[in-house]
């Protein structure tokens, strides 16, 4: 059996009670032994003051939280009766004097938050720590995505959204965007250059020569002549294509460019205004979406991707985690060495932070 309390609060309460009892006993003894001597008066006064002070302190502290002895004395249980108002005032005080937008912004400027974050991320162990946290979150996300209910929800939501897309209007808008500032002509240049590189490739030329020679053998039954004509035909085809591509690339007013532009404009107009063409596009869209083979292929591909991600993320030498950590370090180091980027981050923080602070400082006050 423990005679002395073990917790700090219980010990303090027991000690205070013992001191009050000791003062009371001292008062009784002094009063009983008082023979008129002056020192007994001092002892009695001391013990009285000790008891009155102890009772006053007990009453004052108790009165803050509840009614002393359960009796409803006036001006007691102050905190219990006014806790809502006290909390509101405390929250407002902290909000106005510690979380004002100006004060928080001043602290952020002193901290140089973007630089501090980048310095922290530039350290290898910190970048690896962030990558590991991200990897852990990704693992939990993958576990959820493997659930049949999640897969069914994703599939149904995706198909529903795809069916809502107006392919004709969307395609027309995309093409219209591509034609802005003659971007479609730039795209044509890229395509023509790729074709030129393709036909001038020795392997491609060899395939073309073989196809021409094989076709000639069916009509010209002389092997050497067929091979010669195949090589000669290939050279001619490559020469013509290269010459035509060069002509189109160098001439902004080439006939092919006008034809290409006219075709694109006609296609845009049909996509946006032709109901029959739009219905045809919608029919193609439905066939693609409702194709069971395509659905099965996408589901299989989705499963393979999840398998690969899960296997990699669970490995100790996860490639994704290593790449992520290395990428975070590279970005952080690049920003630390780029004053212009640091200035940009500071400016964005100055723009965004006040709105965030103003929004959440009130919520913090309400929470308090």
mmCIF file with all atom_site columns, C-alpha atoms in Angstrom, residues 20-226:
data_model
loop_
_atom_site.group_PDB
_atom_site.id
_atom_site.type_symbol
_atom_site.label_atom_id
_atom_site.label_alt_id
_atom_site.label_comp_id
_atom_site.label_asym_id
_atom_site.label_entity_id
_atom_site.label_seq_id
_atom_site.pdbx_PDB_ins_code
_atom_site.Cartn_x
_atom_site.Cartn_y
_atom_site.Cartn_z
_atom_site.occupancy
_atom_site.B_iso_or_equiv
_atom_site.pdbx_formal_charge
_atom_site.auth_seq_id
_atom_site.auth_comp_id
_atom_site.auth_asym_id
_atom_site.auth_atom_id
_atom_site.pdbx_PDB_model_num
ATOM 1   C CA . UNK A 1 20  ? -2.521  23.660  6.254    1.00 0.00 ? 20  UNK A CA 1
ATOM 2   C CA . UNK A 1 21  ? -3.046  20.989  8.932    1.00 0.00 ? 21  UNK A CA 1
ATOM 3   C CA . UNK A 1 22  ? 0.326   21.888  10.485   1.00 0.00 ? 22  UNK A CA 1
ATOM 4   C CA . UNK A 1 23  ? -0.658  25.583  10.634   1.00 0.00 ? 23  UNK A CA 1
ATOM 5   C CA . UNK A 1 24  ? -3.976  24.629  12.241   1.00 0.00 ? 24  UNK A CA 1
ATOM 6   C CA . UNK A 1 25  ? -2.250  22.384  14.826   1.00 0.00 ? 25  UNK A CA 1
ATOM 7   C CA . UNK A 1 26  ? 0.264   25.166  15.540   1.00 0.00 ? 26  UNK A CA 1
ATOM 8   C CA . UNK A 1 27  ? -2.599  27.596  16.082   1.00 0.00 ? 27  UNK A CA 1
ATOM 9   C CA . UNK A 1 28  ? -4.329  25.215  18.528   1.00 0.00 ? 28  UNK A CA 1
ATOM 10  C CA . UNK A 1 29  ? -1.141  24.502  20.481   1.00 0.00 ? 29  UNK A CA 1
ATOM 11  C CA . UNK A 1 30  ? -0.159  28.174  20.656   1.00 0.00 ? 30  UNK A CA 1
ATOM 12  C CA . UNK A 1 31  ? -3.644  29.197  21.762   1.00 0.00 ? 31  UNK A CA 1
ATOM 13  C CA . UNK A 1 32  ? -3.644  26.503  24.464   1.00 0.00 ? 32  UNK A CA 1
ATOM 14  C CA . UNK A 1 33  ? -0.178  27.376  25.762   1.00 0.00 ? 33  UNK A CA 1
ATOM 15  C CA . UNK A 1 34  ? -0.637  31.154  25.521   1.00 0.00 ? 34  UNK A CA 1
ATOM 16  C CA . UNK A 1 35  ? 0.278   32.631  28.894   1.00 0.00 ? 35  UNK A CA 1
ATOM 17  C CA . UNK A 1 36  ? 0.310   36.248  27.802   1.00 0.00 ? 36  UNK A CA 1
ATOM 18  C CA . UNK A 1 37  ? 3.916   36.238  26.592   1.00 0.00 ? 37  UNK A CA 1
ATOM 19  C CA . UNK A 1 38  ? 4.536   38.326  23.481   1.00 0.00 ? 38  UNK A CA 1
ATOM 20  C CA . UNK A 1 39  ? 6.035   35.517  21.408   1.00 0.00 ? 39  UNK A CA 1
ATOM 21  C CA . UNK A 1 40  ? 2.849   33.444  21.664   1.00 0.00 ? 40  UNK A CA 1
ATOM 22  C CA . UNK A 1 41  ? 0.986   36.302  20.030   1.00 0.00 ? 41  UNK A CA 1
ATOM 23  C CA . UNK A 1 42  ? 3.395   36.241  17.091   1.00 0.00 ? 42  UNK A CA 1
ATOM 24  C CA . UNK A 1 43  ? 3.060   32.457  16.731   1.00 0.00 ? 43  UNK A CA 1
ATOM 25  C CA . UNK A 1 44  ? -0.728  32.644  16.851   1.00 0.00 ? 44  UNK A CA 1
ATOM 26  C CA . UNK A 1 45  ? -0.761  35.485  14.314   1.00 0.00 ? 45  UNK A CA 1
ATOM 27  C CA . UNK A 1 46  ? 1.609   33.549  12.022   1.00 0.00 ? 46  UNK A CA 1
ATOM 28  C CA . UNK A 1 47  ? -0.504  30.392  12.157   1.00 0.00 ? 47  UNK A CA 1
ATOM 29  C CA . UNK A 1 48  ? -3.694  32.389  11.549   1.00 0.00 ? 48  UNK A CA 1
ATOM 30  C CA . UNK A 1 49  ? -2.136  34.149  8.560    1.00 0.00 ? 49  UNK A CA 1
ATOM 31  C CA . UNK A 1 50  ? -0.920  30.810  7.188    1.00 0.00 ? 50  UNK A CA 1
ATOM 32  C CA . UNK A 1 51  ? -4.399  29.262  7.448    1.00 0.00 ? 51  UNK A CA 1
ATOM 33  C CA . UNK A 1 52  ? -6.166  32.307  6.002    1.00 0.00 ? 52  UNK A CA 1
ATOM 34  C CA . UNK A 1 53  ? -3.658  32.550  3.145    1.00 0.00 ? 53  UNK A CA 1
ATOM 35  C CA . UNK A 1 54  ? -3.930  28.841  2.368    1.00 0.00 ? 54  UNK A CA 1
ATOM 36  C CA . UNK A 1 55  ? -7.728  28.916  2.391    1.00 0.00 ? 55  UNK A CA 1
ATOM 37  C CA . UNK A 1 56  ? -7.769  32.101  0.283    1.00 0.00 ? 56  UNK A CA 1
ATOM 38  C CA . UNK A 1 57  ? -5.419  30.609  -2.309   1.00 0.00 ? 57  UNK A CA 1
ATOM 39  C CA . UNK A 1 58  ? -7.420  27.381  -2.376   1.00 0.00 ? 58  UNK A CA 1
ATOM 40  C CA . UNK A 1 59  ? -10.665 29.296  -2.782   1.00 0.00 ? 59  UNK A CA 1
ATOM 41  C CA . UNK A 1 60  ? -9.235  31.566  -5.501   1.00 0.00 ? 60  UNK A CA 1
ATOM 42  C CA . UNK A 1 61  ? -7.764  28.750  -7.572   1.00 0.00 ? 61  UNK A CA 1
ATOM 43  C CA . UNK A 1 62  ? -10.778 26.491  -7.120   1.00 0.00 ? 62  UNK A CA 1
ATOM 44  C CA . UNK A 1 63  ? -13.146 29.325  -7.964   1.00 0.00 ? 63  UNK A CA 1
ATOM 45  C CA . UNK A 1 64  ? -11.521 29.647  -11.386  1.00 0.00 ? 64  UNK A CA 1
ATOM 46  C CA . UNK A 1 65  ? -12.601 26.157  -12.418  1.00 0.00 ? 65  UNK A CA 1
ATOM 47  C CA . UNK A 1 66  ? -15.609 25.155  -10.252  1.00 0.00 ? 66  UNK A CA 1
ATOM 48  C CA . UNK A 1 67  ? -17.750 26.046  -7.244   1.00 0.00 ? 67  UNK A CA 1
ATOM 49  C CA . UNK A 1 68  ? -15.730 25.529  -4.014   1.00 0.00 ? 68  UNK A CA 1
ATOM 50  C CA . UNK A 1 69  ? -17.229 22.687  -1.957   1.00 0.00 ? 69  UNK A CA 1
ATOM 51  C CA . UNK A 1 70  ? -19.955 22.469  -4.599   1.00 0.00 ? 70  UNK A CA 1
ATOM 52  C CA . UNK A 1 71  ? -21.612 25.617  -3.237   1.00 0.00 ? 71  UNK A CA 1
ATOM 53  C CA . UNK A 1 72  ? -22.685 28.219  -5.835   1.00 0.00 ? 72  UNK A CA 1
ATOM 54  C CA . UNK A 1 73  ? -20.776 31.182  -4.422   1.00 0.00 ? 73  UNK A CA 1
ATOM 55  C CA . UNK A 1 74  ? -20.968 34.304  -6.606   1.00 0.00 ? 74  UNK A CA 1
ATOM 56  C CA . UNK A 1 75  ? -18.090 34.852  -9.025   1.00 0.00 ? 75  UNK A CA 1
ATOM 57  C CA . UNK A 1 76  ? -16.937 31.220  -8.879   1.00 0.00 ? 76  UNK A CA 1
ATOM 58  C CA . UNK A 1 77  ? -16.504 28.616  -11.666  1.00 0.00 ? 77  UNK A CA 1
ATOM 59  C CA . UNK A 1 78  ? -15.347 31.545  -13.773  1.00 0.00 ? 78  UNK A CA 1
ATOM 60  C CA . UNK A 1 79  ? -13.632 29.553  -16.536  1.00 0.00 ? 79  UNK A CA 1
ATOM 61  C CA . UNK A 1 80  ? -16.381 26.936  -16.722  1.00 0.00 ? 80  UNK A CA 1
ATOM 62  C CA . UNK A 1 81  ? -19.061 29.620  -17.159  1.00 0.00 ? 81  UNK A CA 1
ATOM 63  C CA . UNK A 1 82  ? -17.074 31.787  -19.566  1.00 0.00 ? 82  UNK A CA 1
ATOM 64  C CA . UNK A 1 83  ? -14.944 29.283  -21.477  1.00 0.00 ? 83  UNK A CA 1
ATOM 65  C CA . UNK A 1 84  ? -16.573 30.110  -24.819  1.00 0.00 ? 84  UNK A CA 1
ATOM 66  C CA . UNK A 1 85  ? -15.956 33.835  -24.420  1.00 0.00 ? 85  UNK A CA 1
ATOM 67  C CA . UNK A 1 86  ? -12.434 33.251  -23.076  1.00 0.00 ? 86  UNK A CA 1
ATOM 68  C CA . UNK A 1 87  ? -11.586 30.943  -25.981  1.00 0.00 ? 87  UNK A CA 1
ATOM 69  C CA . UNK A 1 88  ? -12.985 33.453  -28.467  1.00 0.00 ? 88  UNK A CA 1
ATOM 70  C CA . UNK A 1 89  ? -10.987 36.298  -26.953  1.00 0.00 ? 89  UNK A CA 1
ATOM 71  C CA . UNK A 1 90  ? -7.839  34.170  -26.799  1.00 0.00 ? 90  UNK A CA 1
ATOM 72  C CA . UNK A 1 91  ? -8.240  33.150  -30.435  1.00 0.00 ? 91  UNK A CA 1
ATOM 73  C CA . UNK A 1 92  ? -8.810  36.754  -31.499  1.00 0.00 ? 92  UNK A CA 1
ATOM 74  C CA . UNK A 1 93  ? -5.790  37.893  -29.486  1.00 0.00 ? 93  UNK A CA 1
ATOM 75  C CA . UNK A 1 94  ? -3.487  35.320  -31.082  1.00 0.00 ? 94  UNK A CA 1
ATOM 76  C CA . UNK A 1 95  ? -4.948  36.008  -34.523  1.00 0.00 ? 95  UNK A CA 1
ATOM 77  C CA . UNK A 1 96  ? -4.436  39.777  -34.252  1.00 0.00 ? 96  UNK A CA 1
ATOM 78  C CA . UNK A 1 97  ? -1.119  39.926  -32.400  1.00 0.00 ? 97  UNK A CA 1
ATOM 79  C CA . UNK A 1 98  ? 0.734   36.792  -33.553  1.00 0.00 ? 98  UNK A CA 1
ATOM 80  C CA . UNK A 1 99  ? -0.846  35.735  -36.858  1.00 0.00 ? 99  UNK A CA 1
ATOM 81  C CA . UNK A 1 100 ? -1.432  39.041  -38.598  1.00 0.00 ? 100 UNK A CA 1
ATOM 82  C CA . UNK A 1 101 ? -0.574  38.978  -42.286  1.00 0.00 ? 101 UNK A CA 1
ATOM 83  C CA . UNK A 1 102 ? 2.133   41.618  -41.890  1.00 0.00 ? 102 UNK A CA 1
ATOM 84  C CA . UNK A 1 103 ? 3.833   39.758  -39.026  1.00 0.00 ? 103 UNK A CA 1
ATOM 85  C CA . UNK A 1 104 ? 3.796   36.376  -40.754  1.00 0.00 ? 104 UNK A CA 1
ATOM 86  C CA . UNK A 1 105 ? 5.030   37.882  -44.028  1.00 0.00 ? 105 UNK A CA 1
ATOM 87  C CA . UNK A 1 106 ? 7.856   39.593  -42.163  1.00 0.00 ? 106 UNK A CA 1
ATOM 88  C CA . UNK A 1 107 ? 8.881   36.271  -40.628  1.00 0.00 ? 107 UNK A CA 1
ATOM 89  C CA . UNK A 1 108 ? 8.740   34.562  -44.027  1.00 0.00 ? 108 UNK A CA 1
ATOM 90  C CA . UNK A 1 109 ? 10.956  37.247  -45.542  1.00 0.00 ? 109 UNK A CA 1
ATOM 91  C CA . UNK A 1 110 ? 13.455  36.865  -42.708  1.00 0.00 ? 110 UNK A CA 1
ATOM 92  C CA . UNK A 1 111 ? 13.445  33.084  -43.102  1.00 0.00 ? 111 UNK A CA 1
ATOM 93  C CA . UNK A 1 112 ? 13.938  33.244  -46.901  1.00 0.00 ? 112 UNK A CA 1
ATOM 94  C CA . UNK A 1 113 ? 11.674  30.208  -47.059  1.00 0.00 ? 113 UNK A CA 1
ATOM 95  C CA . UNK A 1 114 ? 12.307  29.138  -50.696  1.00 0.00 ? 114 UNK A CA 1
ATOM 96  C CA . UNK A 1 115 ? 16.084  29.149  -50.154  1.00 0.00 ? 115 UNK A CA 1
ATOM 97  C CA . UNK A 1 116 ? 15.744  27.298  -46.854  1.00 0.00 ? 116 UNK A CA 1
ATOM 98  C CA . UNK A 1 117 ? 13.619  24.604  -48.490  1.00 0.00 ? 117 UNK A CA 1
ATOM 99  C CA . UNK A 1 118 ? 16.016  24.263  -51.432  1.00 0.00 ? 118 UNK A CA 1
ATOM 100 C CA . UNK A 1 119 ? 19.058  24.055  -49.132  1.00 0.00 ? 119 UNK A CA 1
ATOM 101 C CA . UNK A 1 120 ? 17.276  21.357  -47.161  1.00 0.00 ? 120 UNK A CA 1
ATOM 102 C CA . UNK A 1 121 ? 16.349  19.410  -50.307  1.00 0.00 ? 121 UNK A CA 1
ATOM 103 C CA . UNK A 1 122 ? 19.840  19.752  -51.778  1.00 0.00 ? 122 UNK A CA 1
ATOM 104 C CA . UNK A 1 123 ? 21.176  17.473  -49.027  1.00 0.00 ? 123 UNK A CA 1
ATOM 105 C CA . UNK A 1 124 ? 21.201  13.850  -50.100  1.00 0.00 ? 124 UNK A CA 1
ATOM 106 C CA . UNK A 1 125 ? 19.639  12.430  -46.932  1.00 0.00 ? 125 UNK A CA 1
ATOM 107 C CA . UNK A 1 126 ? 16.774  14.924  -47.044  1.00 0.00 ? 126 UNK A CA 1
ATOM 108 C CA . UNK A 1 127 ? 16.019  14.281  -50.712  1.00 0.00 ? 127 UNK A CA 1
ATOM 109 C CA . UNK A 1 128 ? 16.046  10.539  -50.027  1.00 0.00 ? 128 UNK A CA 1
ATOM 110 C CA . UNK A 1 129 ? 13.750  11.077  -47.040  1.00 0.00 ? 129 UNK A CA 1
ATOM 111 C CA . UNK A 1 130 ? 11.215  12.979  -49.156  1.00 0.00 ? 130 UNK A CA 1
ATOM 112 C CA . UNK A 1 131 ? 11.449  10.340  -51.876  1.00 0.00 ? 131 UNK A CA 1
ATOM 113 C CA . UNK A 1 132 ? 10.861  7.570   -49.324  1.00 0.00 ? 132 UNK A CA 1
ATOM 114 C CA . UNK A 1 133 ? 7.770   9.336   -47.947  1.00 0.00 ? 133 UNK A CA 1
ATOM 115 C CA . UNK A 1 134 ? 6.442   9.796   -51.469  1.00 0.00 ? 134 UNK A CA 1
ATOM 116 C CA . UNK A 1 135 ? 7.169   6.145   -52.243  1.00 0.00 ? 135 UNK A CA 1
ATOM 117 C CA . UNK A 1 136 ? 5.310   5.029   -49.113  1.00 0.00 ? 136 UNK A CA 1
ATOM 118 C CA . UNK A 1 137 ? 2.297   7.145   -50.066  1.00 0.00 ? 137 UNK A CA 1
ATOM 119 C CA . UNK A 1 138 ? 2.424   5.715   -53.592  1.00 0.00 ? 138 UNK A CA 1
ATOM 120 C CA . UNK A 1 139 ? 2.450   2.155   -52.234  1.00 0.00 ? 139 UNK A CA 1
ATOM 121 C CA . UNK A 1 140 ? -0.715  2.803   -50.215  1.00 0.00 ? 140 UNK A CA 1
ATOM 122 C CA . UNK A 1 141 ? -2.305  4.428   -53.266  1.00 0.00 ? 141 UNK A CA 1
ATOM 123 C CA . UNK A 1 142 ? -1.468  1.401   -55.418  1.00 0.00 ? 142 UNK A CA 1
ATOM 124 C CA . UNK A 1 143 ? -3.008  -0.904  -52.829  1.00 0.00 ? 143 UNK A CA 1
ATOM 125 C CA . UNK A 1 144 ? -6.215  1.108   -53.025  1.00 0.00 ? 144 UNK A CA 1
ATOM 126 C CA . UNK A 1 145 ? -6.136  1.131   -56.832  1.00 0.00 ? 145 UNK A CA 1
ATOM 127 C CA . UNK A 1 146 ? -5.940  -2.674  -56.913  1.00 0.00 ? 146 UNK A CA 1
ATOM 128 C CA . UNK A 1 147 ? -9.253  -2.968  -55.106  1.00 0.00 ? 147 UNK A CA 1
ATOM 129 C CA . UNK A 1 148 ? -12.000 -4.207  -57.430  1.00 0.00 ? 148 UNK A CA 1
ATOM 130 C CA . UNK A 1 149 ? -14.295 -1.407  -56.298  1.00 0.00 ? 149 UNK A CA 1
ATOM 131 C CA . UNK A 1 150 ? -11.681 1.223   -57.120  1.00 0.00 ? 150 UNK A CA 1
ATOM 132 C CA . UNK A 1 151 ? -10.987 -0.290  -60.538  1.00 0.00 ? 151 UNK A CA 1
ATOM 133 C CA . UNK A 1 152 ? -14.697 -0.454  -61.330  1.00 0.00 ? 152 UNK A CA 1
ATOM 134 C CA . UNK A 1 153 ? -15.152 3.157   -60.223  1.00 0.00 ? 153 UNK A CA 1
ATOM 135 C CA . UNK A 1 154 ? -12.207 4.347   -62.327  1.00 0.00 ? 154 UNK A CA 1
ATOM 136 C CA . UNK A 1 155 ? -13.402 2.415   -65.371  1.00 0.00 ? 155 UNK A CA 1
ATOM 137 C CA . UNK A 1 156 ? -16.992 3.638   -65.117  1.00 0.00 ? 156 UNK A CA 1
ATOM 138 C CA . UNK A 1 157 ? -15.937 7.232   -64.465  1.00 0.00 ? 157 UNK A CA 1
ATOM 139 C CA . UNK A 1 158 ? -13.441 7.229   -67.331  1.00 0.00 ? 158 UNK A CA 1
ATOM 140 C CA . UNK A 1 159 ? -15.913 5.739   -69.813  1.00 0.00 ? 159 UNK A CA 1
ATOM 141 C CA . UNK A 1 160 ? -18.620 8.167   -68.713  1.00 0.00 ? 160 UNK A CA 1
ATOM 142 C CA . UNK A 1 161 ? -16.337 11.150  -69.196  1.00 0.00 ? 161 UNK A CA 1
ATOM 143 C CA . UNK A 1 162 ? -15.086 9.876   -72.556  1.00 0.00 ? 162 UNK A CA 1
ATOM 144 C CA . UNK A 1 163 ? -18.663 9.455   -73.777  1.00 0.00 ? 163 UNK A CA 1
ATOM 145 C CA . UNK A 1 164 ? -19.414 13.051  -72.817  1.00 0.00 ? 164 UNK A CA 1
ATOM 146 C CA . UNK A 1 165 ? -16.651 14.400  -75.048  1.00 0.00 ? 165 UNK A CA 1
ATOM 147 C CA . UNK A 1 166 ? -17.896 15.891  -78.299  1.00 0.00 ? 166 UNK A CA 1
ATOM 148 C CA . UNK A 1 167 ? -15.130 14.532  -80.510  1.00 0.00 ? 167 UNK A CA 1
ATOM 149 C CA . UNK A 1 168 ? -16.043 16.693  -83.497  1.00 0.00 ? 168 UNK A CA 1
ATOM 150 C CA . UNK A 1 169 ? -16.093 19.951  -81.535  1.00 0.00 ? 169 UNK A CA 1
ATOM 151 C CA . UNK A 1 170 ? -12.991 19.000  -79.576  1.00 0.00 ? 170 UNK A CA 1
ATOM 152 C CA . UNK A 1 171 ? -11.107 18.023  -82.726  1.00 0.00 ? 171 UNK A CA 1
ATOM 153 C CA . UNK A 1 172 ? -12.141 21.260  -84.410  1.00 0.00 ? 172 UNK A CA 1
ATOM 154 C CA . UNK A 1 173 ? -10.934 23.313  -81.445  1.00 0.00 ? 173 UNK A CA 1
ATOM 155 C CA . UNK A 1 174 ? -7.595  21.480  -81.381  1.00 0.00 ? 174 UNK A CA 1
ATOM 156 C CA . UNK A 1 175 ? -7.058  22.000  -85.106  1.00 0.00 ? 175 UNK A CA 1
ATOM 157 C CA . UNK A 1 176 ? -8.079  25.639  -84.805  1.00 0.00 ? 176 UNK A CA 1
ATOM 158 C CA . UNK A 1 177 ? -5.521  26.068  -82.053  1.00 0.00 ? 177 UNK A CA 1
ATOM 159 C CA . UNK A 1 178 ? -2.874  24.410  -84.221  1.00 0.00 ? 178 UNK A CA 1
ATOM 160 C CA . UNK A 1 179 ? -3.571  26.799  -87.099  1.00 0.00 ? 179 UNK A CA 1
ATOM 161 C CA . UNK A 1 180 ? -3.101  29.867  -84.888  1.00 0.00 ? 180 UNK A CA 1
ATOM 162 C CA . UNK A 1 181 ? 0.069   31.760  -85.840  1.00 0.00 ? 181 UNK A CA 1
ATOM 163 C CA . UNK A 1 182 ? 0.689   29.265  -88.661  1.00 0.00 ? 182 UNK A CA 1
ATOM 164 C CA . UNK A 1 183 ? 1.628   26.481  -86.246  1.00 0.00 ? 183 UNK A CA 1
ATOM 165 C CA . UNK A 1 184 ? 0.261   23.914  -88.683  1.00 0.00 ? 184 UNK A CA 1
ATOM 166 C CA . UNK A 1 185 ? 2.846   25.043  -91.244  1.00 0.00 ? 185 UNK A CA 1
ATOM 167 C CA . UNK A 1 186 ? 5.589   24.467  -88.670  1.00 0.00 ? 186 UNK A CA 1
ATOM 168 C CA . UNK A 1 187 ? 4.114   21.031  -88.039  1.00 0.00 ? 187 UNK A CA 1
ATOM 169 C CA . UNK A 1 188 ? 4.148   20.383  -91.789  1.00 0.00 ? 188 UNK A CA 1
ATOM 170 C CA . UNK A 1 189 ? 7.849   21.290  -91.889  1.00 0.00 ? 189 UNK A CA 1
ATOM 171 C CA . UNK A 1 190 ? 8.598   18.791  -89.127  1.00 0.00 ? 190 UNK A CA 1
ATOM 172 C CA . UNK A 1 191 ? 6.638   16.033  -90.891  1.00 0.00 ? 191 UNK A CA 1
ATOM 173 C CA . UNK A 1 192 ? 8.355   16.703  -94.217  1.00 0.00 ? 192 UNK A CA 1
ATOM 174 C CA . UNK A 1 193 ? 11.778  16.682  -92.579  1.00 0.00 ? 193 UNK A CA 1
ATOM 175 C CA . UNK A 1 194 ? 11.011  13.341  -90.937  1.00 0.00 ? 194 UNK A CA 1
ATOM 176 C CA . UNK A 1 195 ? 9.873   11.914  -94.291  1.00 0.00 ? 195 UNK A CA 1
ATOM 177 C CA . UNK A 1 196 ? 13.033  13.212  -95.959  1.00 0.00 ? 196 UNK A CA 1
ATOM 178 C CA . UNK A 1 197 ? 15.234  11.639  -93.283  1.00 0.00 ? 197 UNK A CA 1
ATOM 179 C CA . UNK A 1 198 ? 13.272  8.390   -93.550  1.00 0.00 ? 198 UNK A CA 1
ATOM 180 C CA . UNK A 1 199 ? 13.548  7.996   -97.340  1.00 0.00 ? 199 UNK A CA 1
ATOM 181 C CA . UNK A 1 200 ? 17.218  9.017   -97.358  1.00 0.00 ? 200 UNK A CA 1
ATOM 182 C CA . UNK A 1 201 ? 18.089  6.360   -94.799  1.00 0.00 ? 201 UNK A CA 1
ATOM 183 C CA . UNK A 1 202 ? 20.151  3.568   -96.494  1.00 0.00 ? 202 UNK A CA 1
ATOM 184 C CA . UNK A 1 203 ? 18.043  0.825   -94.911  1.00 0.00 ? 203 UNK A CA 1
ATOM 185 C CA . UNK A 1 204 ? 14.833  2.418   -96.190  1.00 0.00 ? 204 UNK A CA 1
ATOM 186 C CA . UNK A 1 205 ? 16.303  2.841   -99.660  1.00 0.00 ? 205 UNK A CA 1
ATOM 187 C CA . UNK A 1 206 ? 17.300  -0.817  -99.696  1.00 0.00 ? 206 UNK A CA 1
ATOM 188 C CA . UNK A 1 207 ? 13.729  -1.863  -98.840  1.00 0.00 ? 207 UNK A CA 1
ATOM 189 C CA . UNK A 1 208 ? 12.323  0.405   -101.579 1.00 0.00 ? 208 UNK A CA 1
ATOM 190 C CA . UNK A 1 209 ? 14.794  -1.009  -104.114 1.00 0.00 ? 209 UNK A CA 1
ATOM 191 C CA . UNK A 1 210 ? 13.844  -4.574  -103.186 1.00 0.00 ? 210 UNK A CA 1
ATOM 192 C CA . UNK A 1 211 ? 10.121  -3.815  -103.547 1.00 0.00 ? 211 UNK A CA 1
ATOM 193 C CA . UNK A 1 212 ? 10.627  -2.170  -106.953 1.00 0.00 ? 212 UNK A CA 1
ATOM 194 C CA . UNK A 1 213 ? 12.876  -5.004  -108.149 1.00 0.00 ? 213 UNK A CA 1
ATOM 195 C CA . UNK A 1 214 ? 10.368  -7.628  -106.961 1.00 0.00 ? 214 UNK A CA 1
ATOM 196 C CA . UNK A 1 215 ? 7.550   -5.895  -108.816 1.00 0.00 ? 215 UNK A CA 1
ATOM 197 C CA . UNK A 1 216 ? 9.651   -5.574  -111.991 1.00 0.00 ? 216 UNK A CA 1
ATOM 198 C CA . UNK A 1 217 ? 10.523  -9.272  -111.935 1.00 0.00 ? 217 UNK A CA 1
ATOM 199 C CA . UNK A 1 218 ? 6.855   -10.050 -112.414 1.00 0.00 ? 218 UNK A CA 1
ATOM 200 C CA . UNK A 1 219 ? 6.817   -8.101  -115.681 1.00 0.00 ? 219 UNK A CA 1
ATOM 201 C CA . UNK A 1 220 ? 10.477  -7.981  -116.759 1.00 0.00 ? 220 UNK A CA 1
ATOM 202 C CA . UNK A 1 221 ? 11.916  -11.490 -116.462 1.00 0.00 ? 221 UNK A CA 1
ATOM 203 C CA . UNK A 1 222 ? 15.543  -10.392 -116.503 1.00 0.00 ? 222 UNK A CA 1
ATOM 204 C CA . UNK A 1 223 ? 17.052  -10.421 -112.996 1.00 0.00 ? 223 UNK A CA 1
ATOM 205 C CA . UNK A 1 224 ? 19.964  -8.047  -113.637 1.00 0.00 ? 224 UNK A CA 1
ATOM 206 C CA . UNK A 1 225 ? 17.710  -5.584  -115.395 1.00 0.00 ? 225 UNK A CA 1
ATOM 207 C CA . UNK A 1 226 ? 15.150  -5.798  -112.582 1.00 0.00 ? 226 UNK A CA 1
#
